[in-house]
PDB file of C-alpha atoms and ligand atoms in Angstrom:
ATOM      1  CA  MET A   1     -19.418  14.714 -17.059  1.00 94.00           C
ATOM      2  CA  GLN A   2     -23.160  15.204 -16.895  1.00 96.00           C
ATOM      3  CA  VAL A   3     -25.529  13.032 -18.956  1.00 98.00           C
ATOM      4  CA  ILE A   4     -28.647  14.721 -20.312  1.00 98.00           C
ATOM      5  CA  ARG A   5     -31.460  12.651 -21.825  1.00 98.00           C
ATOM      6  CA  LEU A   6     -33.260  14.097 -24.859  1.00 98.00           C
ATOM      7  CA  GLU A   7     -36.423  12.722 -26.441  1.00 98.00           C
ATOM      8  CA  ALA A   8     -36.492  12.150 -30.191  1.00 98.00           C
ATOM      9  CA  LEU A   9     -38.732  10.610 -32.870  1.00 98.00           C
ATOM     10  CA  SER A  10     -41.508   8.490 -31.341  1.00 97.00           C
ATOM     11  CA  ASP A  11     -39.665   6.656 -28.565  1.00 98.00           C
ATOM     12  CA  ASN A  12     -35.922   7.267 -29.009  1.00 98.00           C
ATOM     13  CA  TYR A  13     -33.575   8.764 -26.469  1.00 98.00           C
ATOM     14  CA  ILE A  14     -30.491  10.768 -27.400  1.00 98.00           C
ATOM     15  CA  PHE A  15     -27.847  11.332 -24.734  1.00 99.00           C
ATOM     16  CA  LEU A  16     -25.875  14.495 -24.425  1.00 98.00           C
ATOM     17  CA  LEU A  17     -22.624  14.233 -22.466  1.00 98.00           C
ATOM     18  CA  CYS A  18     -21.797  17.623 -21.114  1.00 98.00           C
ATOM     19  CA  TYR A  19     -18.636  19.098 -19.601  1.00 97.00           C
ATOM     20  CA  ARG A  20     -19.497  22.602 -18.494  1.00 95.00           C
ATOM     21  CA  GLN A  21     -15.996  23.511 -17.290  1.00 96.00           C
ATOM     22  CA  GLN A  22     -14.867  23.596 -20.926  1.00 97.00           C
ATOM     23  CA  ASN A  23     -18.256  24.320 -22.547  1.00 98.00           C
ATOM     24  CA  ILE A  24     -18.117  21.141 -24.599  1.00 98.00           C
ATOM     25  CA  ALA A  25     -20.529  18.306 -25.258  1.00 98.00           C
ATOM     26  CA  ALA A  26     -20.665  14.956 -26.990  1.00 98.00           C
ATOM     27  CA  VAL A  27     -23.764  13.162 -28.201  1.00 99.00           C
ATOM     28  CA  VAL A  28     -24.643   9.471 -28.251  1.00 99.00           C
ATOM     29  CA  ASP A  29     -26.812   8.276 -31.169  1.00 99.00           C
ATOM     30  CA  PRO A  30     -28.387  11.491 -32.475  1.00 98.00           C
ATOM     31  CA  ALA A  31     -31.598  10.158 -34.005  1.00 98.00           C
ATOM     32  CA  GLU A  32     -32.261  13.686 -35.231  1.00 98.00           C
ATOM     33  CA  ALA A  33     -30.348  16.950 -35.027  1.00 98.00           C
ATOM     34  CA  LYS A  34     -33.005  19.354 -33.827  1.00 98.00           C
ATOM     35  CA  PRO A  35     -33.338  18.428 -30.120  1.00 98.00           C
ATOM     36  CA  VAL A  36     -29.538  18.254 -29.896  1.00 98.00           C
ATOM     37  CA  LEU A  37     -29.038  21.683 -31.476  1.00 98.00           C
ATOM     38  CA  THR A  38     -31.695  23.213 -29.230  1.00 98.00           C
ATOM     39  CA  LYS A  39     -30.030  21.855 -26.081  1.00 98.00           C
ATOM     40  CA  LEU A  40     -26.511  22.802 -27.196  1.00 98.00           C
ATOM     41  CA  HIS A  41     -27.739  26.339 -27.832  1.00 98.00           C
ATOM     42  CA  GLU A  42     -29.498  26.532 -24.478  1.00 98.00           C
ATOM     43  CA  LEU A  43     -26.384  25.351 -22.605  1.00 97.00           C
ATOM     44  CA  GLU A  44     -24.016  27.392 -24.786  1.00 97.00           C
ATOM     45  CA  VAL A  45     -21.735  24.426 -25.351  1.00 98.00           C
ATOM     46  CA  GLU A  46     -19.944  23.241 -28.456  1.00 98.00           C
ATOM     47  CA  LEU A  47     -20.332  19.736 -29.882  1.00 98.00           C
ATOM     48  CA  VAL A  48     -16.981  17.940 -30.119  1.00 98.00           C
ATOM     49  CA  ALA A  49     -17.944  14.273 -30.583  1.00 98.00           C
ATOM     50  CA  ILE A  50     -20.673  12.002 -31.920  1.00 99.00           C
ATOM     51  CA  PHE A  51     -20.602   8.484 -30.481  1.00 99.00           C
ATOM     52  CA  ASN A  52     -22.691   6.109 -32.610  1.00 99.00           C
ATOM     53  CA  THR A  53     -23.515   2.591 -31.410  1.00 99.00           C
ATOM     54  CA  HIS A  54     -24.754   1.268 -34.770  1.00 98.00           C
ATOM     55  CA  HIS A  55     -25.871   2.384 -38.204  1.00 98.00           C
ATOM     56  CA  HIS A  56     -29.684   2.366 -37.939  1.00 98.00           C
ATOM     57  CA  SER A  57     -31.276   5.623 -39.051  1.00 98.00           C
ATOM     58  CA  ASP A  58     -32.917   6.233 -35.675  1.00 98.00           C
ATOM     59  CA  HIS A  59     -29.378   6.408 -34.238  1.00 98.00           C
ATOM     60  CA  VAL A  60     -27.434   8.272 -36.927  1.00 98.00           C
ATOM     61  CA  GLY A  61     -30.213  10.370 -38.503  1.00 98.00           C
ATOM     62  CA  GLY A  62     -28.854  13.616 -37.036  1.00 98.00           C
ATOM     63  CA  ASN A  63     -25.188  13.051 -37.931  1.00 98.00           C
ATOM     64  CA  LYS A  64     -25.165  14.972 -41.206  1.00 98.00           C
ATOM     65  CA  GLU A  65     -26.764  18.140 -39.919  1.00 98.00           C
ATOM     66  CA  LEU A  66     -24.675  18.138 -36.729  1.00 98.00           C
ATOM     67  CA  ILE A  67     -21.488  17.782 -38.783  1.00 98.00           C
ATOM     68  CA  GLN A  68     -22.598  20.728 -40.938  1.00 98.00           C
ATOM     69  CA  LYS A  69     -23.170  22.898 -37.868  1.00 98.00           C
ATOM     70  CA  PHE A  70     -20.012  21.710 -36.076  1.00 98.00           C
ATOM     71  CA  PRO A  71     -17.477  20.840 -38.806  1.00 98.00           C
ATOM     72  CA  GLN A  72     -14.747  20.039 -36.259  1.00 97.00           C
ATOM     73  CA  VAL A  73     -16.806  17.288 -34.582  1.00 98.00           C
ATOM     74  CA  THR A  74     -15.286  13.794 -34.451  1.00 98.00           C
ATOM     75  CA  VAL A  75     -17.632  10.935 -35.433  1.00 98.00           C
ATOM     76  CA  TYR A  76     -17.058   7.555 -33.778  1.00 99.00           C
ATOM     77  CA  GLY A  77     -18.561   4.161 -34.611  1.00 98.00           C
ATOM     78  CA  GLY A  78     -17.720   0.488 -34.856  1.00 98.00           C
ATOM     79  CA  ILE A  79     -15.172  -0.704 -37.394  1.00 98.00           C
ATOM     80  CA  GLU A  80     -17.666  -3.161 -38.905  1.00 98.00           C
ATOM     81  CA  ASP A  81     -20.005  -0.234 -39.635  1.00 98.00           C
ATOM     82  CA  ARG A  82     -17.524   1.273 -42.119  1.00 98.00           C
ATOM     83  CA  GLY A  83     -19.589   2.845 -44.902  1.00 98.00           C
ATOM     84  CA  ARG A  84     -22.871   2.733 -42.961  1.00 98.00           C
ATOM     85  CA  ILE A  85     -22.505   5.652 -40.504  1.00 98.00           C
ATOM     86  CA  PRO A  86     -22.672   9.146 -42.073  1.00 98.00           C
ATOM     87  CA  GLY A  87     -19.429  11.058 -41.508  1.00 98.00           C
ATOM     88  CA  GLN A  88     -17.708   8.318 -39.508  1.00 98.00           C
ATOM     89  CA  GLN A  89     -14.038   9.132 -38.912  1.00 98.00           C
ATOM     90  CA  VAL A  90     -12.987   6.791 -36.106  1.00 98.00           C
ATOM     91  CA  PHE A  91     -13.439   3.025 -36.537  1.00 98.00           C
ATOM     92  CA  LEU A  92     -13.557   1.357 -33.142  1.00 98.00           C
ATOM     93  CA  GLN A  93     -13.090  -2.231 -32.115  1.00 98.00           C
ATOM     94  CA  ALA A  94     -13.322  -4.192 -28.863  1.00 98.00           C
ATOM     95  CA  GLY A  95     -11.009  -2.834 -26.199  1.00 98.00           C
ATOM     96  CA  ASP A  96     -10.459   0.561 -27.844  1.00 98.00           C
ATOM     97  CA  ARG A  97     -10.791   3.628 -25.658  1.00 98.00           C
ATOM     98  CA  VAL A  98     -12.408   6.956 -26.376  1.00 98.00           C
ATOM     99  CA  GLN A  99     -11.937  10.136 -24.406  1.00 98.00           C
ATOM    100  CA  PHE A 100     -14.460  12.830 -23.660  1.00 98.00           C
ATOM    101  CA  ALA A 101     -13.407  15.634 -21.337  1.00 95.00           C
ATOM    102  CA  ASP A 102     -12.398  14.058 -18.026  1.00 94.00           C
ATOM    103  CA  ARG A 103     -13.727  10.560 -18.776  1.00 97.00           C
ATOM    104  CA  ILE A 104     -12.370   7.556 -20.653  1.00 98.00           C
ATOM    105  CA  GLY A 105     -14.869   5.255 -22.366  1.00 98.00           C
ATOM    106  CA  GLU A 106     -14.211   1.603 -23.124  1.00 98.00           C
ATOM    107  CA  VAL A 107     -15.520   0.117 -26.346  1.00 98.00           C
ATOM    108  CA  ILE A 108     -17.370  -3.191 -26.034  1.00 98.00           C
ATOM    109  CA  PHE A 109     -18.173  -5.104 -29.225  1.00 98.00           C
ATOM    110  CA  VAL A 110     -21.770  -6.315 -28.905  1.00 98.00           C
ATOM    111  CA  PRO A 111     -22.990  -7.859 -32.192  1.00 98.00           C
ATOM    112  CA  GLY A 112     -26.506  -9.297 -32.336  1.00 98.00           C
ATOM    113  CA  HIS A 113     -28.971  -6.476 -33.059  1.00 98.00           C
ATOM    114  CA  THR A 114     -26.600  -5.613 -35.919  1.00 98.00           C
ATOM    115  CA  ARG A 115     -23.339  -7.295 -36.837  1.00 98.00           C
ATOM    116  CA  ALA A 116     -21.347  -4.125 -36.050  1.00 98.00           C
ATOM    117  CA  HIS A 117     -22.988  -2.840 -32.848  1.00 98.00           C
ATOM    118  CA  ILE A 118     -20.741  -1.402 -30.140  1.00 98.00           C
ATOM    119  CA  ALA A 119     -21.397  -0.101 -26.624  1.00 99.00           C
ATOM    120  CA  TYR A 120     -19.522   2.618 -24.751  1.00 99.00           C
ATOM    121  CA  TYR A 121     -18.790   2.103 -21.067  1.00 98.00           C
ATOM    122  CA  PHE A 122     -17.407   4.956 -18.982  1.00 98.00           C
ATOM    123  CA  PRO A 123     -16.213   3.391 -15.701  1.00 98.00           C
ATOM    124  CA  PRO A 124     -16.105   5.494 -12.543  1.00 97.00           C
ATOM    125  CA  GLN A 125     -12.615   6.862 -11.995  1.00 96.00           C
ATOM    126  CA  ASN A 126     -13.225   7.919  -8.396  1.00 95.00           C
ATOM    127  CA  PRO A 127     -15.931   7.346  -5.744  1.00 93.00           C
ATOM    128  CA  ASP A 128     -17.826  10.468  -6.845  1.00 93.00           C
ATOM    129  CA  GLU A 129     -18.396   9.165 -10.360  1.00 95.00           C
ATOM    130  CA  ILE A 130     -20.950   6.662 -11.635  1.00 96.00           C
ATOM    131  CA  GLY A 131     -20.311   4.079 -14.344  1.00 98.00           C
ATOM    132  CA  GLU A 132     -22.251   4.995 -17.486  1.00 98.00           C
ATOM    133  CA  LEU A 133     -23.166   2.438 -20.166  1.00 98.00           C
ATOM    134  CA  PHE A 134     -24.439   3.552 -23.563  1.00 99.00           C
ATOM    135  CA  CYS A 135     -25.695   0.347 -25.112  1.00 98.00           C
ATOM    136  CA  GLY A 136     -27.846   1.502 -28.043  1.00 98.00           C
ATOM    137  CA  ASP A 137     -30.276  -1.249 -29.043  1.00 98.00           C
ATOM    138  CA  THR A 138     -28.403  -4.158 -27.419  1.00 98.00           C
ATOM    139  CA  LEU A 139     -29.628  -4.083 -23.813  1.00 98.00           C
ATOM    140  CA  PHE A 140     -32.922  -2.351 -23.081  1.00 98.00           C
ATOM    141  CA  ALA A 141     -34.503  -1.661 -19.711  1.00 98.00           C
ATOM    142  CA  GLY A 142     -36.303  -4.971 -19.165  1.00 98.00           C
ATOM    143  CA  GLY A 143     -35.425  -6.345 -22.598  1.00 98.00           C
ATOM    144  CA  CYS A 144     -32.965  -6.538 -25.468  1.00 98.00           C
ATOM    145  CA  GLY A 145     -32.816  -5.561 -29.123  1.00 98.00           C
ATOM    146  CA  ARG A 146     -34.192  -7.628 -31.983  1.00 98.00           C
ATOM    147  CA  LEU A 147     -31.759  -9.862 -33.842  1.00 98.00           C
ATOM    148  CA  PHE A 148     -31.544  -8.242 -37.274  1.00 98.00           C
ATOM    149  CA  GLU A 149     -27.994  -9.221 -38.241  1.00 98.00           C
ATOM    150  CA  GLY A 150     -26.830 -11.571 -35.511  1.00 98.00           C
ATOM    151  CA  THR A 151     -27.484 -14.980 -33.983  1.00 98.00           C
ATOM    152  CA  PRO A 152     -28.835 -15.778 -30.516  1.00 98.00           C
ATOM    153  CA  THR A 153     -25.362 -17.033 -29.570  1.00 98.00           C
ATOM    154  CA  GLN A 154     -23.786 -13.708 -30.522  1.00 98.00           C
ATOM    155  CA  MET A 155     -26.425 -11.666 -28.711  1.00 98.00           C
ATOM    156  CA  ALA A 156     -26.205 -13.787 -25.557  1.00 98.00           C
ATOM    157  CA  ASP A 157     -22.429 -13.378 -25.631  1.00 98.00           C
ATOM    158  CA  SER A 158     -22.776  -9.617 -26.085  1.00 98.00           C
ATOM    159  CA  LEU A 159     -25.262  -9.366 -23.210  1.00 98.00           C
ATOM    160  CA  SER A 160     -22.927 -11.495 -21.047  1.00 98.00           C
ATOM    161  CA  GLN A 161     -20.242  -8.874 -21.497  1.00 98.00           C
ATOM    162  CA  LEU A 162     -22.613  -6.102 -20.418  1.00 98.00           C
ATOM    163  CA  ARG A 163     -23.861  -8.212 -17.512  1.00 98.00           C
ATOM    164  CA  SER A 164     -20.305  -8.460 -16.174  1.00 98.00           C
ATOM    165  CA  LEU A 165     -20.197  -4.706 -15.433  1.00 98.00           C
ATOM    166  CA  PRO A 166     -20.878  -3.459 -11.870  1.00 98.00           C
ATOM    167  CA  ASP A 167     -24.446  -3.402 -10.511  1.00 98.00           C
ATOM    168  CA  SER A 168     -24.189   0.351  -9.907  1.00 98.00           C
ATOM    169  CA  THR A 169     -23.729   1.052 -13.641  1.00 98.00           C
ATOM    170  CA  ARG A 170     -26.378   3.293 -15.180  1.00 98.00           C
ATOM    171  CA  VAL A 171     -27.869   1.781 -18.344  1.00 98.00           C
ATOM    172  CA  TRP A 172     -28.634   4.427 -20.962  1.00 98.00           C
ATOM    173  CA  CYS A 173     -30.532   2.509 -23.635  1.00 98.00           C
ATOM    174  CA  ALA A 174     -31.858   4.160 -26.765  1.00 98.00           C
ATOM    175  CA  HIS A 175     -35.626   3.537 -26.542  1.00 98.00           C
ATOM    176  CA  GLU A 176     -38.485   3.871 -24.062  1.00 98.00           C
ATOM    177  CA  TYR A 177     -39.661   0.258 -24.359  1.00 98.00           C
ATOM    178  CA  THR A 178     -39.575  -0.616 -20.661  1.00 98.00           C
ATOM    179  CA  LEU A 179     -43.275  -1.094 -19.876  1.00 98.00           C
ATOM    180  CA  LYS A 180     -43.876  -3.414 -22.839  1.00 98.00           C
ATOM    181  CA  ASN A 181     -40.646  -5.273 -22.077  1.00 98.00           C
ATOM    182  CA  LEU A 182     -41.695  -5.901 -18.486  1.00 98.00           C
ATOM    183  CA  GLN A 183     -45.171  -7.006 -19.573  1.00 98.00           C
ATOM    184  CA  PHE A 184     -43.441  -9.667 -21.650  1.00 98.00           C
ATOM    185  CA  ALA A 185     -41.004 -10.500 -18.848  1.00 98.00           C
ATOM    186  CA  LEU A 186     -43.912 -11.259 -16.509  1.00 98.00           C
ATOM    187  CA  THR A 187     -45.214 -13.886 -18.937  1.00 98.00           C
ATOM    188  CA  VAL A 188     -41.988 -15.919 -18.585  1.00 98.00           C
ATOM    189  CA  ASP A 189     -40.826 -15.021 -15.048  1.00 98.00           C
ATOM    190  CA  SER A 190     -44.111 -14.405 -13.238  1.00 97.00           C
ATOM    191  CA  ASN A 191     -42.957 -15.484  -9.763  1.00 97.00           C
ATOM    192  CA  ASN A 192     -40.000 -13.111  -9.647  1.00 98.00           C
ATOM    193  CA  PRO A 193     -40.767 -10.624  -6.834  1.00 98.00           C
ATOM    194  CA  ASP A 194     -38.178  -8.093  -8.049  1.00 98.00           C
ATOM    195  CA  LEU A 195     -39.799  -8.139 -11.467  1.00 98.00           C
ATOM    196  CA  GLN A 196     -43.286  -7.700 -10.005  1.00 98.00           C
ATOM    197  CA  THR A 197     -42.102  -4.703  -7.970  1.00 98.00           C
ATOM    198  CA  ARG A 198     -40.312  -3.170 -10.928  1.00 98.00           C
ATOM    199  CA  TYR A 199     -43.339  -3.589 -13.172  1.00 98.00           C
ATOM    200  CA  GLU A 200     -45.533  -1.680 -10.707  1.00 98.00           C
ATOM    201  CA  GLN A 201     -42.940   1.100 -10.416  1.00 98.00           C
ATOM    202  CA  VAL A 202     -42.570   1.424 -14.178  1.00 98.00           C
ATOM    203  CA  LYS A 203     -46.322   1.392 -14.707  1.00 98.00           C
ATOM    204  CA  THR A 204     -46.634   4.310 -12.262  1.00 98.00           C
ATOM    205  CA  SER A 205     -43.738   6.215 -13.850  1.00 98.00           C
ATOM    206  CA  ARG A 206     -45.159   5.846 -17.340  1.00 98.00           C
ATOM    207  CA  SER A 207     -48.656   6.861 -16.260  1.00 98.00           C
ATOM    208  CA  ARG A 208     -47.058  10.101 -15.051  1.00 98.00           C
ATOM    209  CA  GLY A 209     -45.162  10.469 -18.330  1.00 97.00           C
ATOM    210  CA  GLU A 210     -41.790   9.927 -16.674  1.00 98.00           C
ATOM    211  CA  ALA A 211     -38.836   8.308 -18.423  1.00 98.00           C
ATOM    212  CA  THR A 212     -37.614   4.915 -17.199  1.00 98.00           C
ATOM    213  CA  VAL A 213     -34.115   5.381 -18.635  1.00 98.00           C
ATOM    214  CA  PRO A 214     -31.484   5.208 -17.211  1.00 98.00           C
ATOM    215  CA  SER A 215     -31.985   2.015 -15.245  1.00 98.00           C
ATOM    216  CA  LEU A 216     -29.449   0.334 -12.975  1.00 98.00           C
ATOM    217  CA  LEU A 217     -27.599  -2.716 -14.225  1.00 98.00           C
ATOM    218  CA  GLY A 218     -28.121  -4.407 -10.846  1.00 98.00           C
ATOM    219  CA  VAL A 219     -31.880  -4.148 -11.377  1.00 98.00           C
ATOM    220  CA  GLU A 220     -31.561  -5.482 -14.933  1.00 98.00           C
ATOM    221  CA  LYS A 221     -29.656  -8.527 -13.660  1.00 98.00           C
ATOM    222  CA  LEU A 222     -32.539  -9.322 -11.280  1.00 98.00           C
ATOM    223  CA  THR A 223     -35.470  -8.624 -13.607  1.00 98.00           C
ATOM    224  CA  ASN A 224     -34.498  -8.664 -17.303  1.00 98.00           C
ATOM    225  CA  PRO A 225     -35.199 -12.099 -18.839  1.00 98.00           C
ATOM    226  CA  PHE A 226     -32.559 -11.443 -21.500  1.00 98.00           C
ATOM    227  CA  LEU A 227     -29.872 -11.402 -18.804  1.00 98.00           C
ATOM    228  CA  ARG A 228     -31.320 -14.461 -17.053  1.00 98.00           C
ATOM    229  CA  TRP A 229     -31.286 -17.277 -19.598  1.00 96.00           C
ATOM    230  CA  GLU A 230     -29.293 -19.541 -17.238  1.00 95.00           C
ATOM    231  CA  LYS A 231     -31.981 -19.391 -14.535  1.00 96.00           C
ATOM    232  CA  PRO A 232     -33.909 -22.671 -14.123  1.00 96.00           C
ATOM    233  CA  GLU A 233     -37.258 -20.847 -13.902  1.00 96.00           C
ATOM    234  CA  LEU A 234     -36.722 -19.187 -17.290  1.00 97.00           C
ATOM    235  CA  GLN A 235     -35.481 -22.406 -18.863  1.00 98.00           C
ATOM    236  CA  SER A 236     -38.557 -24.266 -17.662  1.00 96.00           C
ATOM    237  CA  ALA A 237     -40.802 -21.425 -18.905  1.00 97.00           C
ATOM    238  CA  VAL A 238     -39.608 -22.191 -22.458  1.00 97.00           C
ATOM    239  CA  ASN A 239     -39.220 -25.975 -22.017  1.00 97.00           C
ATOM    240  CA  SER A 240     -35.475 -26.056 -22.439  1.00 97.00           C
ATOM    241  CA  HIS A 241     -32.408 -27.135 -20.489  1.00 95.00           C
ATOM    242  CA  ASP A 242     -29.983 -25.313 -22.743  1.00 96.00           C
ATOM    243  CA  PRO A 243     -29.064 -21.694 -21.955  1.00 96.00           C
ATOM    244  CA  ILE A 244     -28.639 -20.524 -25.568  1.00 97.00           C
ATOM    245  CA  GLN A 245     -31.768 -22.327 -26.719  1.00 98.00           C
ATOM    246  CA  THR A 246     -33.568 -20.652 -23.817  1.00 98.00           C
ATOM    247  CA  PHE A 247     -32.286 -17.268 -24.931  1.00 98.00           C
ATOM    248  CA  ALA A 248     -33.306 -17.940 -28.551  1.00 98.00           C
ATOM    249  CA  ARG A 249     -36.795 -19.055 -27.537  1.00 98.00           C
ATOM    250  CA  LEU A 250     -37.279 -16.034 -25.269  1.00 98.00           C
ATOM    251  CA  ARG A 251     -36.225 -13.714 -28.089  1.00 98.00           C
ATOM    252  CA  GLY A 252     -38.552 -15.497 -30.516  1.00 98.00           C
ATOM    253  CA  MET A 253     -41.486 -15.217 -28.091  1.00 98.00           C
ATOM    254  CA  LYS A 254     -40.762 -11.514 -27.582  1.00 98.00           C
ATOM    255  CA  ASP A 255     -40.747 -10.983 -31.378  1.00 98.00           C
ATOM    256  CA  ARG A 256     -44.300 -12.300 -31.462  1.00 97.00           C
ATOM    257  CA  PHE A 257     -45.473 -10.653 -28.216  1.00 97.00           C
TER     258      PHE A 257
HETATM  259 ZN1   ZN B   1     -31.308  -0.268 -34.035  1.00 58.21          ZN
HETATM  260 FE1   FE B   2     -33.123   1.942 -32.414  1.00 58.21          FE
END
């Protein structure tokens, strides 16, 4: 399975999962149909699945048109999103599995950004494969999603689940927010050498117009403040001794950043 990153809207990424041996593809969070249709045409592959992480329009905006063009496509989403995802046919909950070509994806329930948000994790099945995490707007490179429908406790719990995956996992998040996220991170974790190094790398990449997604989960664990709320330095940066209060304060500061 090959993962192809497509740009959409102002700063969204759409991910095309491709299996050339059978000329089939699946798409994660089609913000819009056009870039997906163009790529499918170019590769001469047929769309068999849409994997949605949550109901926001910048993640499901392309569903309707893709279903029209590929009527046999199967549309997956979280069970709590029933009625909110156009064309949804499969209603997933924690622990469910989805199959695409030669890979099995595990469904992780990650409420917080929305109450129904799910992530798809495709673990490596042999040493040649890489673990792939499609986390929508839950975990971002250097940050996390805003809390629209969930509490800090829920979001911290969701991020804990993602944090428990292997360091080698590739994090395919849905927006190019990395530079701004790391600018914020430096305000609360300024003495972190890994963060300083990452910030310089990302600044260079962005100045060249390069994408910063996917990132590696191991790097996120070392540099993303929203995976580091138990660290004493982050707790002292927000004047708290409580991990969840630390997380909530960090998220509140980022909202105003
Ligand atoms: Zn969203
Ligand atoms: Fe989004």
